[in-house]
């Protein structure tokens, strides 16, 4: 850890912020030293993002004050924050997808030559920034053609390019692979050497301990503690966050793989480049992980299984019978369920209630004899989702868009569990979810497998794959590089396979 | 203290959440202050019966708006239905019949024919939108222009050419102009049709899978697809239902007015869409309620009726009407004001 | 304040006058705007005239009639949007015994006959077409040697129609041509298209026709002056009306701009509808009806066998341009 | 083999990406086949000059659409500008002048007055949309109704009441109707004005901060906001520019037709929006190009002009027009069809 200075660059004092029906922040304080990496931790919905949005002028706080470089500030919009040396990598990717990379980077502060935009300077400056950060993206390519991780890196580069004194990073690594995380850490170290402070929000314990100097922990909108990372262990952090002991990260395995229920042979996608010649089997009661680098087409494989993506060739056998999933409806009928990777664009209905979001895939179950939906059954099932997934929500009627990301994810998993699938496809199911909730989700996955379901789980978090699955399919550049037994494999072997092609 | 404060904030929250009902009440109060004789049973019945066919149209349009679509062809479909039903329901002894030899048909036949025609056209809209992925604005704009051509061709024919289709059979005009006597007043059948339609649509939106799917498609079409909703089929059905409603409303218009031309229904869609938005339907889809839509139409109709009743000069009426619409929605928007 | 405000909520000095509810099919129709003015002038100190703009929408008009009855109108003066809807209006007025004076757009005779308190003031819809046809025939016969460019003895015309289905558009189109033919002139229709009463659309249609037929066109007939003006604008662009390049154009309405064109020799003629007398007669009948008197009481108007007061159309050409001028005095 | 295949797929990709230009060409080819004399300099000049004022309007509307807004009041503003400028530019010797004592004004005065009026109104639209968060559809619908009232009051006045404002001074009509002689033809000034406007708008969209901000606001308003873009101010300016364009276009309309009424410009916004969409502007914002918009308008005008030129019966014209619009956009949509 580098030596952080002792003066506080930023002090947020007794911040309170209310939303209709919720107190998102209750008397929260935060002190950040110049040149330090300050981790902000807490469960989903603890109020981390809200606190940062108050700093950045997106929300106005109800009470409290903010001192920046010793002076009291209250930014009323992002422009002020940016101009005064505060920049932010937002939790939800905030990019104009129709525009190109450099348009996005310079948005709000285009270089000008008289009244016109200086495109040449824009290009050169972008190249220079990317070069200094070692990012390999064409400044002129459209954002919509980038992969999620490239978008994430561009966001980080943008935040850095303001030359701010403090940079807030709200879950910057949620869609980055290990290599890219290392890359980010190098960037952070360099910034630190330039006396820039970083506020770092993440749910990944390993990262926190590795990168941060100090950790502030929040729970339910309240400030709990600030400690130096040297004094902390993973278990302690978890205890502070959750408010109770969580001795293990992964629950004990209780499932037993039985007969093969799903056999996938020679699966090749119709539109290439994509996956080709993928073979694997899934057993009843088994948890099959899929590992691979970002872009290795894991998502596309499960999308194809679920009928969203067209196949050129290959067969899917369910219980020995060849089936065809040409549409999600067919897939659901055949007992498949898919929790998608991009919650915001393909998961939630943000303007609709938690209840609606819970039951949408399971509608047929609520039809009474008359053909109308039964309010009681709907309410019961919603309650089941809220309780069994431990969703933090004021009521069933709350709009899901106002829940924290983690709680949204729980609702979506609950949505699919309601359909009682035989085969559950989970694409990054714990992305952006706090440790407590993760544990609950692992438990659920375990239990479902023990109940005889077949589960396929894509994850970019290696410990998770090693801790939860029975076997791991490693994808490399659209091809299946190998299938390993979880008990007998190691992180190194998986990395080797992932880089095979 | 605390409970009082929270009570107060509850009231203000309720006010913000239900702005349109407040606007409705304020409007009525305003008009009554300006002209106390506005408060009469006759006016109430007039306003309700004038709102009836508009409510039916607006409910059709609203469903489409909730799927994040739109329907510019609604008014022209109303016109088509009006012309078709009028042409099939001219009194047998009327001199200028379009079909001189047509026997006296039972009422439901022309209604069904008209509804079938608009239902079909609307289904086509749905197919173009959901299968060919033409933006609803364009799909229905094309349809609006095309249906006008079609209606005109049907309308402008021998033996009498482009003449308003009048001389409707008494059965038909009674169906749309009479009502059930209650005391010294009459509750117009129109109002009853509107109530029945409203109830049916409420049930569809709230108690059926189709209704839930409609909200899902409007709220997030990608997520709806992944959740196993057959997006195209549901969209087509929603458009079709709207078409049936336009058809029914068109026959009511013909009966109510006592005649029909190819211009009947012109621009009704704009009023309907505006009433929906005033009633809280989101043009980006996924949001809207039946009571909201009905209230939106009532607000519009009270503005129209009230300004005429007050005797506001016609051109000034336009300005006042424009202003009220914007102000009402501006207030309503405060409930969405997320920030700060 | 402007002259557009005609209605009063019934307070003030008009309060004691009998209320007459009136609807105009479209307020900004240039002809009806004159009728309206005449009505307002005649109504002064006689009746409380409640004017409504039906915005070219019959459904709206029906609703306005409801409102007017609710406001206590003692008689109605109705300028129908759609002449076949007269029955619906009578159905609303008859139970309350409210007299109805239809004006400008004529209901079916049988409908008028069905209610003893229903009358009509106006012209015969076909008459404007007939007069336009006569005007065309007369002008053609007088200038045949110059205007019959291809010397085939036939009149090659293009016709700009108003909104299809609009009773005036239909009547003017049909009767203008029928009348020309009835005068023994052979005609050839080169093109007929709707310009929806609109000058801009008329200009554009004319552009296309000139490009296609150029000097094959021998006559431009428009359902109203607005479209005639639009056509003239296009013709001027194509070099007409300068030197000896000429094209006969006719319209209907006798709006000021058209009179100006006639005077400049850019328009052959138009047809004047007598707004002043239509408005005057309507209000006088309605006022009598509201007071429960005989509708003709104290007036010089005469009813024909269809319970109608007929106000004739007048042909306007360069020769009698003052007739048109006087209408705007 | 391989290169050939990829060449072929390049051609088909180009075709898909540029469908609207292909549609434009196909349309012309179709009309020429039906009537070979369509291919003439006169027709070309006619179509271009008829498209000119529409292009100017469409460019204004397009900017607003790209910010994910819309403008239903465009046509009525055109009407207001037409009426204002016509009323100020009647020939001094014209008998029925609106202002009998008005001296002969220099051309630019009425143009500026008209543009100022519409610029102001449009700015108000922008403020209502960006500050009061009223959905653009409603804000501009209210404005459309209100402006019509305003225009009517201005228009329908003593001494002559609701008469088309004609007798325009020659200076004015020349400004809009004449052109620069080239050989035996004349390039209409209108076309030149349209070209100049197009170039200016192209520069604004592509070379200035305002332009980039416009795309960003339409593409992702949140992103624009957190990047420090003053969203409200940019939106207001975009609406204002649109208003100025409507104003200019309105004076051209008055000059071109030689008269103006309160109904001038009625429904132009629908044509303009449709032309934008046909030209590839996305109604959900963030997407659109100047050449696309211009092509969209040309397609519309070729349809209008071509059908009239072919002498297609008016009713059939409507049907054909509706059909072409939908088919053109349906093809265009294929480029967005995410292949999975
Ligand atoms: N715009 C809003 N309206 C209403 N409630 C909100 C809004 N934004 C956040 N909240 C609520 O505030 C609380 C804190 O949310 P916040 O997003 O700050 O959590 P977080 O700690 O960042 O969680 P995560 O780790 O899941 O991102 C949650 O209960 C959330 O539901
Ligand atoms: N060029 C692109 N344009 C649009 N979407 C893309 C593009 N590339 C990838 N995607 C989408 O991003 C997602 C991830 O793609 P892919 O399957 O290649 O990665 P992955 O191996 O599943 O990685 P991850 O684990 O991060 O999801 C998919 O949903 C895919 O459709
Ligand atoms: Mg967060
Ligand atoms: Mg993936």
XYZ file of C-alpha atoms and ligand atoms in Angstrom, chain A residues 148 293-300 302-303 341 427-428 431 458 460, ligand 4:
18
model
C -19.331 -4.421 -22.419
C -12.733 -14.588 -21.106
C -15.192 -11.855 -21.975
C -16.086 -12.292 -25.590
C -15.604 -16.025 -25.557
C -19.284 -16.377 -26.529
C -20.534 -17.937 -23.319
C -23.567 -15.699 -23.355
C -24.360 -16.638 -26.894
C -26.941 -19.985 -23.367
C -28.925 -17.584 -25.510
C -26.521 -10.983 -18.140
C -25.593 -15.702 -16.938
C -23.438 -13.878 -14.398
C -22.846 -9.573 -10.910
C -21.759 -18.497 -16.459
C -16.338 -14.421 -14.651
Mg -21.805 -12.925 -21.698
